[in-house]
Coordinates of C-alpha atoms and ligand atoms in Angstrom, one line a residue:
M1 CA 13.8 -8.3 -9.6
C2 CA 11.5 -6.2 -11.1
G3 CA 7.5 -7.1 -11.9
I4 CA 5.9 -5.8 -15.0
I5 CA 2.5 -5.0 -16.2
G6 CA 1.3 -4.9 -20.2
F7 CA -2.0 -5.5 -21.2
I8 CA -4.3 -5.0 -24.5
G9 CA -8.0 -4.6 -25.4
R10 CA -10.7 -2.4 -24.3
S11 CA -9.9 0.3 -23.8
I12 CA -9.0 1.0 -20.1
K13 CA -8.2 4.1 -17.1
G14 CA -4.5 4.3 -16.5
K15 CA -5.4 4.1 -13.2
T16 CA -6.2 0.0 -14.0
I17 CA -2.6 -0.4 -14.8
T18 CA -0.7 1.7 -12.1
D19 CA -2.9 0.5 -9.9
S20 CA -2.2 -3.7 -11.0
L21 CA 1.5 -2.7 -11.3
K22 CA 1.8 -1.6 -7.4
K23 CA 0.5 -5.0 -6.6
L24 CA 3.9 -6.5 -8.1
E25 CA 5.5 -3.5 -5.5
Y26 CA 7.3 -6.1 -3.7
R27 CA 9.2 -7.1 -5.9
G28 CA 10.2 -4.0 -6.4
Y29 CA 9.8 -0.8 -5.2
D30 CA 12.8 2.8 -6.2
S31 CA 11.2 3.9 -9.3
W32 CA 8.2 3.2 -11.5
G33 CA 6.7 3.7 -15.0
V34 CA 4.2 3.3 -17.0
S35 CA 3.6 4.1 -20.9
F36 CA 0.0 4.3 -23.0
L37 CA -0.5 4.6 -26.3
S38 CA -3.1 7.5 -27.1
E39 CA -4.1 8.6 -29.8
G40 CA -1.7 7.2 -31.6
K41 CA 1.2 8.8 -29.7
V42 CA 3.6 7.2 -26.8
E43 CA 3.0 8.8 -23.2
F44 CA 4.9 8.2 -20.2
F45 CA 5.8 8.8 -16.8
K46 CA 8.2 7.6 -14.6
E47 CA 8.7 8.7 -11.2
I48 CA 11.2 7.6 -7.8
G49 CA 9.9 5.5 -5.3
E50 CA 6.9 4.0 -4.4
I51 CA 4.0 4.3 -6.6
K52 CA 1.3 7.4 -4.4
N53 CA 0.0 10.3 -5.9
V54 CA -0.3 9.3 -9.4
P55 CA -0.7 12.7 -11.6
K56 CA -4.5 12.5 -12.2
K57 CA -3.5 12.9 -16.1
I58 CA -1.8 9.4 -15.6
E59 CA -4.8 7.6 -13.7
E60 CA -7.5 9.1 -16.2
I61 CA -5.4 8.3 -19.5
N62 CA -8.2 5.7 -21.6
S63 CA -5.7 3.7 -23.2
S64 CA -6.4 0.3 -25.1
L65 CA -2.0 -0.6 -25.0
A66 CA 0.2 -0.5 -22.3
I67 CA 3.2 -1.9 -20.3
G68 CA 4.7 -0.6 -16.6
H69 CA 7.3 -1.5 -14.5
T70 CA 8.3 -1.3 -10.5
R71 CA 12.0 -1.4 -10.7
W72 CA 14.6 -2.8 -7.8
A73 CA 17.8 -1.6 -9.5
T74 CA 20.9 -3.8 -10.7
H75 CA 21.9 -2.0 -13.6
G76 CA 22.7 1.9 -12.8
K77 CA 21.7 4.0 -10.2
I78 CA 18.3 4.4 -8.7
S79 CA 17.1 7.8 -11.5
K80 CA 13.9 8.6 -13.4
I81 CA 16.2 8.3 -16.4
N82 CA 17.0 4.4 -15.2
A83 CA 13.3 3.9 -14.8
H84 CA 11.3 2.2 -17.6
P85 CA 9.3 1.8 -19.7
H86 CA 12.8 2.7 -21.9
I87 CA 11.5 5.2 -24.8
S88 CA 13.0 5.1 -28.7
S89 CA 14.8 7.6 -30.1
D90 CA 11.3 8.4 -32.5
K91 CA 9.2 8.5 -29.0
K92 CA 7.4 5.6 -31.5
I93 CA 8.8 2.4 -29.2
S94 CA 8.0 1.3 -25.4
L95 CA 10.2 -0.7 -23.6
V96 CA 9.5 -3.0 -20.1
H97 CA 12.1 -5.3 -19.1
N98 CA 12.7 -7.6 -15.7
G99 CA 16.2 -9.7 -16.3
I100 CA 19.8 -9.3 -17.0
V101 CA 21.2 -8.2 -20.0
E102 CA 24.5 -10.6 -19.3
N103 CA 26.3 -8.6 -22.9
F104 CA 25.0 -5.5 -22.5
S105 CA 28.1 -4.0 -22.6
E106 CA 29.7 -5.3 -25.9
L107 CA 26.1 -5.1 -26.7
K108 CA 26.7 -1.4 -26.7
K109 CA 29.2 -1.2 -29.0
Q110 CA 27.5 -3.2 -31.9
V111 CA 24.5 -0.7 -32.1
S112 CA 24.9 2.2 -34.3
N113 CA 22.8 4.7 -32.9
N114 CA 24.7 5.3 -28.8
N115 CA 22.6 7.6 -28.1
F116 CA 21.9 6.2 -25.0
S117 CA 20.1 8.2 -21.4
S118 CA 20.5 5.7 -19.3
E119 CA 22.6 3.5 -17.5
T120 CA 20.5 0.1 -18.4
D121 CA 21.4 -3.3 -19.7
S122 CA 17.4 -2.2 -20.3
E123 CA 17.8 0.0 -23.2
V124 CA 20.3 -1.5 -25.2
V125 CA 17.4 -3.9 -26.2
L126 CA 14.8 -1.3 -27.1
R127 CA 18.2 0.3 -29.4
L128 CA 18.4 -2.8 -30.9
I129 CA 15.0 -3.6 -31.7
E130 CA 14.7 -0.1 -33.2
E131 CA 17.8 -0.7 -34.8
N132 CA 15.7 -3.3 -36.6
V133 CA 13.1 -1.3 -37.2
N134 CA 14.8 1.1 -39.3
L135 CA 16.1 -1.8 -41.1
G136 CA 12.4 -2.4 -42.0
L137 CA 11.4 -4.9 -40.2
D138 CA 8.3 -5.1 -38.3
L139 CA 8.1 -5.2 -34.3
L140 CA 7.9 -8.7 -34.3
H141 CA 11.2 -9.7 -36.1
A142 CA 12.7 -7.0 -35.0
V143 CA 11.8 -8.3 -32.1
S144 CA 12.9 -11.8 -32.3
K145 CA 16.2 -10.4 -34.6
A146 CA 17.2 -8.6 -31.3
V147 CA 16.5 -11.0 -28.7
S148 CA 18.5 -14.1 -30.5
V149 CA 21.7 -12.2 -29.4
L150 CA 21.0 -11.5 -25.5
E151 CA 22.5 -13.3 -23.0
G152 CA 21.0 -13.2 -19.5
S153 CA 17.8 -13.5 -17.8
F154 CA 14.4 -11.4 -19.9
A155 CA 10.7 -11.0 -19.4
L156 CA 10.4 -8.2 -22.0
L157 CA 7.1 -6.0 -23.0
V158 CA 7.0 -4.1 -26.1
F159 CA 4.9 -2.0 -27.9
S160 CA 4.9 0.9 -31.3
A161 CA 2.6 3.6 -32.0
S162 CA 3.3 2.1 -35.5
E163 CA 1.8 -1.2 -34.7
P164 CA -0.9 -0.8 -32.1
D165 CA -2.8 -3.9 -32.7
K166 CA -0.7 -5.7 -30.2
L167 CA 1.8 -5.9 -27.8
I168 CA 5.0 -8.4 -27.8
A169 CA 5.7 -9.8 -25.1
V170 CA 9.6 -12.5 -24.9
K171 CA 10.3 -14.8 -22.1
K172 CA 13.6 -16.2 -21.4
E173 CA 14.2 -17.3 -17.3
S174 CA 12.4 -14.7 -16.0
P175 CA 9.1 -15.1 -15.1
L176 CA 5.9 -14.1 -17.8
L177 CA 2.3 -15.3 -18.3
L178 CA -1.1 -13.5 -19.6
G179 CA -4.1 -12.9 -18.5
V180 CA -7.1 -13.4 -20.6
S181 CA -10.3 -11.9 -19.1
S182 CA -13.1 -9.8 -20.5
K183 CA -11.4 -6.4 -20.6
G184 CA -8.8 -8.3 -23.2
I185 CA -5.1 -9.9 -22.9
F186 CA -3.0 -8.2 -20.2
A187 CA 0.7 -10.2 -19.3
A188 CA 2.6 -9.6 -16.0
S189 CA 5.3 -10.9 -13.6
D190 CA 2.8 -13.1 -11.9
Q191 CA -0.6 -13.7 -11.7
I192 CA -1.1 -11.9 -8.5
P193 CA -1.6 -8.1 -10.1
L194 CA -3.8 -10.1 -12.9
S195 CA -6.4 -12.1 -10.0
S196 CA -9.4 -9.5 -9.8
F197 CA -9.5 -9.4 -13.7
T198 CA -8.9 -13.2 -14.4
N199 CA -8.4 -17.1 -13.3
K200 CA -7.1 -17.7 -17.1
F201 CA -3.3 -18.1 -17.1
V202 CA -0.8 -18.7 -20.4
F203 CA 2.5 -19.7 -18.1
L204 CA 5.0 -18.4 -20.7
E205 CA 7.9 -20.6 -21.1
D206 CA 11.7 -19.8 -21.3
G207 CA 12.2 -18.6 -25.2
D208 CA 8.5 -17.8 -26.1
I209 CA 7.9 -14.3 -27.7
A210 CA 4.3 -14.4 -27.7
V211 CA 2.1 -12.2 -30.1
V212 CA -0.5 -10.4 -28.2
K213 CA -3.7 -8.8 -29.3
K214 CA -6.6 -7.9 -28.1
D215 CA -8.5 -10.8 -28.2
S216 CA -5.8 -13.7 -28.9
F217 CA -2.6 -14.5 -28.9
K218 CA 0.1 -16.7 -30.4
C219 CA 3.2 -18.2 -29.8
F220 CA 6.6 -18.2 -31.3
D221 CA 10.0 -19.6 -29.9
F222 CA 13.0 -16.7 -30.6
S223 CA 13.0 -18.1 -34.7
L224 CA 9.4 -17.8 -35.2
N225 CA 8.7 -21.0 -35.5
P226 CA 5.2 -21.3 -33.9
V227 CA 4.6 -22.8 -30.4
E228 CA 1.6 -24.4 -28.4
R229 CA 0.6 -22.8 -25.6
E230 CA -2.4 -23.3 -23.5
I231 CA -4.8 -21.5 -21.4
L232 CA -4.8 -22.6 -18.1
E233 CA -8.2 -21.8 -14.9
V234 CA -6.4 -21.4 -11.7
D235 CA -7.7 -22.6 -8.6
S236 CA -8.4 -19.0 -7.0
D237 CA -9.2 -19.3 -3.8
V238 CA -5.6 -19.9 -2.6
T239 CA -5.0 -16.1 -3.5
S240 CA -6.5 -13.5 -1.2
S241 CA -4.6 -9.7 -1.7
G242 CA -5.1 -7.0 0.7
K243 CA -3.9 -6.4 4.2
L244 CA -7.5 -6.6 6.1
K245 CA -7.8 -5.1 8.7
Y246 CA -4.2 -4.9 9.7
S247 CA -1.6 -2.4 9.3
H248 CA 1.0 -4.5 7.5
F249 CA 0.9 -7.1 5.3
M250 CA 3.9 -8.6 7.8
L251 CA 1.6 -8.5 10.5
K252 CA -1.2 -10.4 8.5
E253 CA 0.7 -13.0 7.2
I254 CA 2.1 -14.1 11.1
M255 CA -1.5 -13.5 12.3
E256 CA -3.0 -15.7 9.8
Q257 CA -0.6 -18.5 9.9
P258 CA -3.2 -21.4 11.8
F259 CA -5.4 -20.6 9.5
V260 CA -3.5 -21.6 6.5
L261 CA -1.8 -24.0 8.0
R262 CA -5.0 -25.9 7.4
Q263 CA -5.0 -24.3 3.7
V264 CA -1.4 -25.6 3.1
L265 CA -2.3 -28.8 4.2
S266 CA -4.5 -30.0 1.9
Q267 CA -2.4 -31.8 -0.3
E268 CA -2.2 -34.7 -2.8
K269 CA -1.5 -37.9 -1.2
K270 CA -0.2 -39.3 -4.2
N271 CA 2.3 -37.2 -4.7
F272 CA 4.0 -37.0 -1.1
D273 CA 3.9 -40.7 -1.9
E274 CA 5.9 -40.2 -5.5
I275 CA 8.2 -37.9 -4.1
S276 CA 8.8 -39.9 -1.3
L277 CA 9.6 -42.5 -3.3
L278 CA 12.3 -41.2 -5.1
L279 CA 13.2 -39.5 -1.6
K280 CA 14.2 -43.6 -0.5
K281 CA 15.8 -44.5 -3.6
H282 CA 19.0 -41.6 -4.2
P283 CA 20.9 -39.3 -2.1
V284 CA 19.4 -35.9 -0.9
F285 CA 20.5 -32.4 -0.8
F286 CA 18.7 -29.7 0.1
I287 CA 19.4 -26.6 -1.4
G288 CA 18.4 -23.3 -0.8
N289 CA 18.3 -19.0 0.8
G290 CA 16.9 -17.5 3.8
T291 CA 14.5 -18.5 5.4
S292 CA 14.0 -21.3 3.0
F293 CA 17.9 -22.2 3.2
N294 CA 16.6 -22.5 7.6
A295 CA 13.5 -25.0 6.5
C296 CA 15.9 -27.3 5.1
L297 CA 17.7 -27.7 7.8
F298 CA 14.7 -29.0 9.0
G299 CA 13.8 -30.8 6.9
K300 CA 17.2 -32.8 7.3
E301 CA 16.3 -33.7 10.9
F302 CA 12.6 -34.6 9.9
F303 CA 13.9 -36.9 7.3
S304 CA 16.8 -38.5 9.4
R305 CA 14.2 -38.4 12.6
A306 CA 10.8 -39.9 10.6
A307 CA 12.1 -41.9 8.0
G308 CA 16.0 -43.0 8.6
I309 CA 16.5 -41.1 5.4
S310 CA 20.5 -38.9 5.4
S311 CA 20.0 -36.0 4.0
Q312 CA 22.7 -33.1 3.8
V313 CA 21.9 -29.1 3.6
I314 CA 24.0 -26.6 1.3
D315 CA 22.7 -23.1 0.3
A316 CA 22.3 -22.7 -2.2
S317 CA 24.4 -20.1 -3.4
E318 CA 27.2 -21.6 -2.7
F319 CA 25.6 -25.0 -4.1
P320 CA 27.6 -24.6 -8.2
Y321 CA 30.9 -25.2 -5.6
V322 CA 30.9 -28.1 -4.4
L323 CA 28.3 -29.8 -7.2
E324 CA 31.1 -31.7 -8.9
F325 CA 31.6 -33.7 -6.2
L326 CA 27.5 -35.3 -5.1
P327 CA 27.3 -38.3 -5.9
E328 CA 25.9 -39.8 -9.1
N329 CA 22.7 -40.3 -8.7
S330 CA 21.7 -37.6 -6.8
L331 CA 18.6 -35.6 -5.7
I332 CA 18.0 -32.0 -5.5
F333 CA 15.1 -30.4 -2.9
A334 CA 15.2 -27.3 -3.9
L335 CA 13.0 -25.2 -0.9
S336 CA 12.2 -21.3 -2.7
Q337 CA 8.6 -19.4 -1.5
S338 CA 8.5 -17.7 -4.8
G339 CA 10.2 -19.9 -7.0
E340 CA 12.3 -17.2 -8.9
T341 CA 15.7 -16.8 -6.5
A342 CA 18.1 -16.6 -9.0
D343 CA 20.7 -18.7 -6.9
V344 CA 18.4 -21.8 -6.4
L345 CA 17.4 -21.7 -10.1
D346 CA 21.3 -21.3 -11.0
S347 CA 22.2 -24.4 -9.2
V348 CA 18.7 -26.6 -10.2
R349 CA 19.6 -26.0 -13.8
K350 CA 23.7 -27.1 -12.9
A351 CA 22.6 -29.6 -11.1
K352 CA 19.7 -30.8 -13.8
K353 CA 22.8 -31.1 -16.3
R354 CA 24.3 -34.0 -14.2
N355 CA 20.6 -35.5 -14.7
F356 CA 20.0 -34.9 -10.7
K357 CA 16.4 -35.9 -9.9
I358 CA 14.6 -31.9 -8.8
V359 CA 12.7 -32.1 -6.6
S360 CA 10.6 -28.9 -5.0
M361 CA 8.8 -27.4 -2.7
V362 CA 7.1 -23.7 -3.8
N363 CA 4.6 -20.8 -2.7
V364 CA 4.5 -19.5 -6.2
F365 CA 2.4 -21.3 -9.1
N366 CA 4.4 -22.4 -12.0
S367 CA 7.3 -19.9 -11.3
S368 CA 10.6 -20.6 -12.7
L369 CA 11.5 -23.3 -10.4
V370 CA 8.9 -25.8 -10.7
R371 CA 8.8 -26.0 -14.6
L372 CA 12.6 -27.3 -14.0
S373 CA 11.4 -29.8 -11.6
D374 CA 10.4 -33.6 -12.2
K375 CA 8.0 -32.9 -8.8
T376 CA 7.4 -30.0 -7.3
I377 CA 4.8 -29.3 -3.7
Y378 CA 3.1 -26.4 -3.4
L379 CA 3.1 -25.3 -0.2
N380 CA -0.6 -23.9 -0.6
C381 CA 0.0 -20.5 1.6
G382 CA -1.6 -18.2 -0.5
E383 CA 0.4 -14.9 -1.9
E384 CA 3.2 -13.7 0.9
I385 CA 3.6 -10.3 0.2
G386 CA 6.0 -9.3 3.0
V387 CA 9.3 -9.5 2.3
A388 CA 10.4 -11.1 5.8
S389 CA 9.4 -14.3 5.2
T390 CA 6.9 -15.6 8.0
K391 CA 3.6 -18.0 6.7
A392 CA 5.8 -19.8 3.9
F393 CA 8.4 -20.8 7.0
T394 CA 5.5 -22.3 8.7
S395 CA 4.6 -24.1 5.2
Q396 CA 7.5 -25.5 4.3
V397 CA 8.6 -26.2 8.2
A398 CA 5.0 -28.4 8.1
L399 CA 4.8 -29.7 4.6
L400 CA 9.0 -31.1 5.4
Y401 CA 7.3 -32.4 8.6
L402 CA 4.7 -34.6 6.6
L403 CA 6.7 -36.1 3.8
S404 CA 9.6 -37.2 5.9
N405 CA 6.2 -39.0 7.4
S406 CA 4.6 -39.9 4.5
C407 CA 8.5 -41.7 3.3
A408 CA 7.9 -43.8 6.9
E409 CA 4.0 -45.0 5.0
K410 CA 2.6 -42.2 8.4
F411 CA 0.9 -39.8 6.6
D412 CA -2.4 -39.8 8.2
S413 CA -0.6 -39.5 11.2
A414 CA 1.2 -36.4 10.5
L415 CA -2.0 -34.7 8.5
E416 CA -4.0 -35.2 11.5
E417 CA -1.3 -34.3 14.2
L418 CA -0.9 -30.8 12.0
K419 CA -4.4 -30.2 11.7
T420 CA -4.7 -29.7 15.7
L421 CA -1.3 -28.0 15.9
S422 CA -3.1 -24.9 14.1
L423 CA -5.0 -24.7 17.0
K424 CA -1.9 -24.3 19.7
M425 CA -0.7 -22.4 16.5
Q426 CA -3.9 -19.4 17.4
Q427 CA -3.4 -20.3 20.9
V428 CA 0.5 -19.9 20.6
I429 CA -0.4 -15.9 19.2
E430 CA -3.3 -15.4 22.5
L431 CA -1.0 -15.9 24.2
N432 CA 1.4 -13.2 23.4
K433 CA 0.4 -10.6 21.0
N434 CA 0.2 -8.6 23.9
S435 CA 3.4 -9.8 26.2
I436 CA 5.6 -9.3 23.0
Q437 CA 4.8 -5.4 22.0
E438 CA 6.1 -5.1 25.7
L439 CA 9.7 -7.2 25.2
S440 CA 9.3 -4.9 21.6
S441 CA 9.8 -1.6 23.0
K442 CA 13.1 -2.5 25.3
I443 CA 14.6 -4.7 22.1
K444 CA 14.5 -1.3 20.6
E445 CA 17.2 0.3 22.8
V446 CA 19.9 -2.4 22.1
D447 CA 22.1 -2.8 19.9
D448 CA 22.8 -6.9 19.1
V449 CA 19.9 -9.7 20.3
F450 CA 21.5 -13.0 20.1
F451 CA 19.7 -16.5 19.6
I452 CA 20.6 -19.9 21.7
G453 CA 19.7 -23.3 20.6
R454 CA 19.9 -26.7 20.2
S455 CA 18.9 -29.5 18.1
L456 CA 15.3 -28.2 16.5
N457 CA 15.6 -25.2 18.4
Y458 CA 19.3 -24.1 16.2
P459 CA 17.7 -23.9 13.1
V460 CA 14.8 -21.9 15.1
A461 CA 17.1 -19.3 16.3
L462 CA 18.5 -19.1 13.1
E463 CA 15.2 -17.9 11.4
A464 CA 14.6 -15.8 14.3
A465 CA 17.7 -13.9 13.9
L466 CA 17.5 -13.6 10.2
K467 CA 13.4 -12.0 11.0
L468 CA 15.1 -9.0 13.5
K469 CA 18.4 -8.3 12.1
E470 CA 16.3 -8.0 8.3
I471 CA 12.7 -6.2 9.3
S472 CA 14.7 -4.0 12.8
Y473 CA 17.9 -3.5 11.7
I474 CA 19.2 -4.6 15.1
H475 CA 22.1 -6.6 14.9
A476 CA 21.1 -10.2 15.3
E477 CA 23.2 -13.9 15.7
A478 CA 21.9 -16.8 16.1
F479 CA 24.1 -19.7 18.6
Q480 CA 23.9 -23.2 19.1
A481 CA 23.7 -22.9 22.6
G482 CA 26.8 -25.6 23.4
S483 CA 29.0 -23.2 21.0
L484 CA 28.4 -20.0 22.5
K485 CA 32.0 -20.6 25.5
H486 CA 33.9 -21.0 22.5
G487 CA 34.4 -17.6 21.9
P488 CA 30.3 -15.7 21.0
L489 CA 30.1 -15.3 25.0
A490 CA 33.0 -13.1 25.1
L491 CA 30.6 -11.1 23.5
V492 CA 28.0 -10.7 25.9
S493 CA 27.8 -8.4 28.3
D494 CA 25.4 -6.2 31.1
G495 CA 21.7 -6.2 29.7
V496 CA 22.7 -7.4 27.0
P497 CA 18.9 -9.4 25.7
V498 CA 19.7 -13.2 24.7
I499 CA 16.9 -15.1 23.8
V500 CA 17.1 -18.7 24.6
V501 CA 14.7 -20.8 22.5
A502 CA 14.5 -24.2 24.4
P503 CA 11.0 -26.0 24.9
M504 CA 11.0 -28.9 27.6
D505 CA 12.4 -31.1 25.6
K506 CA 16.2 -33.8 25.5
V507 CA 18.0 -30.8 25.2
F508 CA 15.8 -28.5 28.1
S509 CA 18.9 -28.5 30.9
D510 CA 22.3 -28.2 28.6
T511 CA 20.2 -25.1 27.2
L512 CA 19.6 -24.2 30.0
N513 CA 22.7 -24.6 32.1
N514 CA 23.9 -22.6 28.4
A515 CA 22.0 -19.8 29.1
I516 CA 22.9 -19.6 32.9
E517 CA 26.5 -19.3 31.7
A518 CA 25.2 -16.0 29.6
K519 CA 23.3 -14.9 32.5
S520 CA 26.3 -14.8 34.6
R521 CA 28.1 -12.6 32.7
G522 CA 24.8 -10.0 32.8
A523 CA 22.9 -11.5 29.8
F524 CA 18.7 -10.1 30.2
I525 CA 17.7 -14.0 29.4
I526 CA 14.3 -14.6 27.5
G527 CA 13.1 -17.6 27.4
V528 CA 10.8 -19.1 24.8
S529 CA 9.4 -22.7 26.4
N530 CA 6.1 -24.5 27.8
E531 CA 7.9 -24.2 31.0
K532 CA 8.9 -21.0 33.3
N533 CA 12.2 -21.6 35.0
D534 CA 14.4 -18.6 37.2
A535 CA 17.0 -18.0 35.0
F536 CA 14.1 -16.4 32.6
D537 CA 14.6 -12.5 32.6
F538 CA 11.2 -12.3 30.6
F539 CA 9.5 -15.3 29.8
I540 CA 7.4 -16.2 26.2
P541 CA 5.2 -18.5 26.7
L542 CA 4.5 -21.6 24.7
P543 CA 1.9 -24.5 24.8
K544 CA 3.4 -28.5 24.9
V545 CA 3.5 -29.8 21.6
K546 CA 5.6 -32.7 19.8
E547 CA 8.8 -32.5 19.9
L548 CA 9.9 -31.8 16.6
L549 CA 6.2 -29.9 15.9
F550 CA 7.6 -26.7 18.6
P551 CA 9.5 -25.0 16.3
L552 CA 6.0 -24.3 14.3
I553 CA 5.2 -22.9 17.9
S554 CA 8.4 -21.6 18.6
I555 CA 9.1 -19.4 16.2
I556 CA 5.8 -17.4 16.1
P557 CA 6.6 -14.9 19.0
L558 CA 9.7 -14.5 17.6
Q559 CA 8.3 -13.4 14.2
L560 CA 5.6 -11.2 16.3
L561 CA 9.1 -9.6 18.5
A562 CA 10.6 -9.0 14.9
F563 CA 7.5 -7.4 13.9
H564 CA 6.8 -5.1 16.9
T565 CA 10.9 -4.2 16.7
A566 CA 10.3 -2.6 13.3
V567 CA 7.6 -0.5 14.1
F568 CA 8.8 0.7 16.9
L569 CA 11.7 1.4 14.9
E570 CA 9.4 3.6 12.6
R571 CA 11.4 1.0 9.8
N572 CA 8.3 -0.6 7.7
P573 CA 8.4 -4.4 7.7
D574 CA 7.0 -5.0 4.6
R575 CA 9.4 -3.2 3.2
P576 CA 13.0 -3.5 4.4
R577 CA 16.0 -1.4 2.9
N578 CA 17.8 -3.0 0.6
L579 CA 15.9 -6.2 -0.1
A580 CA 13.1 -6.9 -2.0
K581 CA 10.9 -9.9 -1.7
S582 CA 12.7 -12.5 -4.5
V583 CA 16.4 -11.9 -5.1
T584 CA 16.2 -12.6 -8.7
V585 CA 20.5 -11.7 -9.1
K586 CA 23.3 -14.2 -8.0
Ligands
AGP601 C1 13.5 -13.7 4.4 O1 12.6 -12.9 5.4 C2 14.4 -12.6 2.9 N1 14.3 -11.7 3.0 C3 15.0 -14.0 2.7 O2 16.0 -14.7 3.0 C4 14.7 -15.3 1.4 O3 13.9 -16.1 2.3 C5 15.4 -15.6 0.2 O4 15.6 -14.6 -0.3 C6 14.6 -16.5 -0.4 O5 13.2 -16.2 -0.7 P1 12.3 -17.9 -1.7 O6 12.2 -18.2 -0.8 O7 11.3 -16.5 -2.3 O8 13.6 -18.5 -2.8

């Protein structure tokens, strides 16, 4: 995915745009670019890599009309030429795009001026607009005509030096909103870069074209029929920004989990009651990807244990293949931090065609998934900037616990349990923050790490392995502890770390036996438990909590383990290679 930003209003410095664009870098950071209308001309600048060492000339430029883009390459390699903004041949029109134009190859053949300078699908959109302008259309009509032939997803921002009083914004299946401020009107992929300017947002709908002027905006559909979009005032208390005293966003996001849990728990009971009713009436299928998929596994467990509701979990990337076999009247429960993950959105759109009910659990306000849902529970855990999901995971698990209890008419007591748990979360951080660094200094030396757990501890093992592999690039795998002897045990040799998630619960002794089997083949056993055991070569202590709540504390030291290992290996945990915060391609 990519991040885009735009502005029209009173004259501002270029630095305002580049600083704001930097806050979108979590959406993609392989190259970036900005363009400004300055003294009647389009000035632009593009660079490979992250946004730093911005030339003085760009920071100090004065402009009342600007757009910017931070890229995550999908069509075309990482290069200055493929970086956005794209500029028309006559240097008058400038465009940024987030999304994928699926029919760009066919469209490319139809453009008469086929003097393309980049390999991107986005440049094709610009050329179509340019061609329409050359035929005599004004910018709005030129954009509307161009977008009506596009297939795929796109959020576009376009301006022209010939019409300096407007910025055109277009949305279809990629996020885009307007922020109305005292300086003028911004457009951006999300509200994060705009939260220091305004809390008044206009969430554009799919199929919208907005004509944005310095103090007003009008919205149309793709055929240019007017549509009404209201300005929403958003409570900005939950949107913290900056790393504060921490070296990395990921560390900040791990450490703030005890506090964040309190914030997450301020949920509207009525919403939970309504969703609980739905869950009791329909066959339930959880979907999600990556960490959100792992959280779904807890949803299934909590629902059956706390409320006797049976459900299934399907990875969102596989969901379309099983959809036709699901019963009528199913309910899809989609989990996504960003609400923009392509596999999830695609699955939900397809499920809607079968008239399934959609319930979602999402962090980003009014994201695409929210708009597709009948009902949504917001995580309210604040911005999660680190690519590795941490506080969103514990928020998802906590809210699934609350919801499953709400289905069993135990909302209030579960709420109290979770409030108390935030103190235990703090305790687990205090108990482990120094010793985990010592363990990380050992783990950084190895090629493979195995995580094992049974029952509810297995999804913890899965999530811990995902964290370690995605940010340290060390091979990490999770197994159900009992499955070790059916094959994976062959991988265990002298010194291989096996991390055993084994709090003192019903499955403790069976898990311990599996750990001992691995130990007798030379494994270095790291026990994550509230009870020390002689089998553990290294001990990660947990405080005692209710059995179902252990996952919410046992994951925290393992998140810290992944973080410190990555830092020891000089790998940036906030920006792991090959990964982006939201995966907006299937
Ligand atoms: C988590 O650490 C990952 N980077 C990734 O697996 C992520 O959880 C997944 O892409 C789903 O994202 P979402 O929750 O925003 O849908």
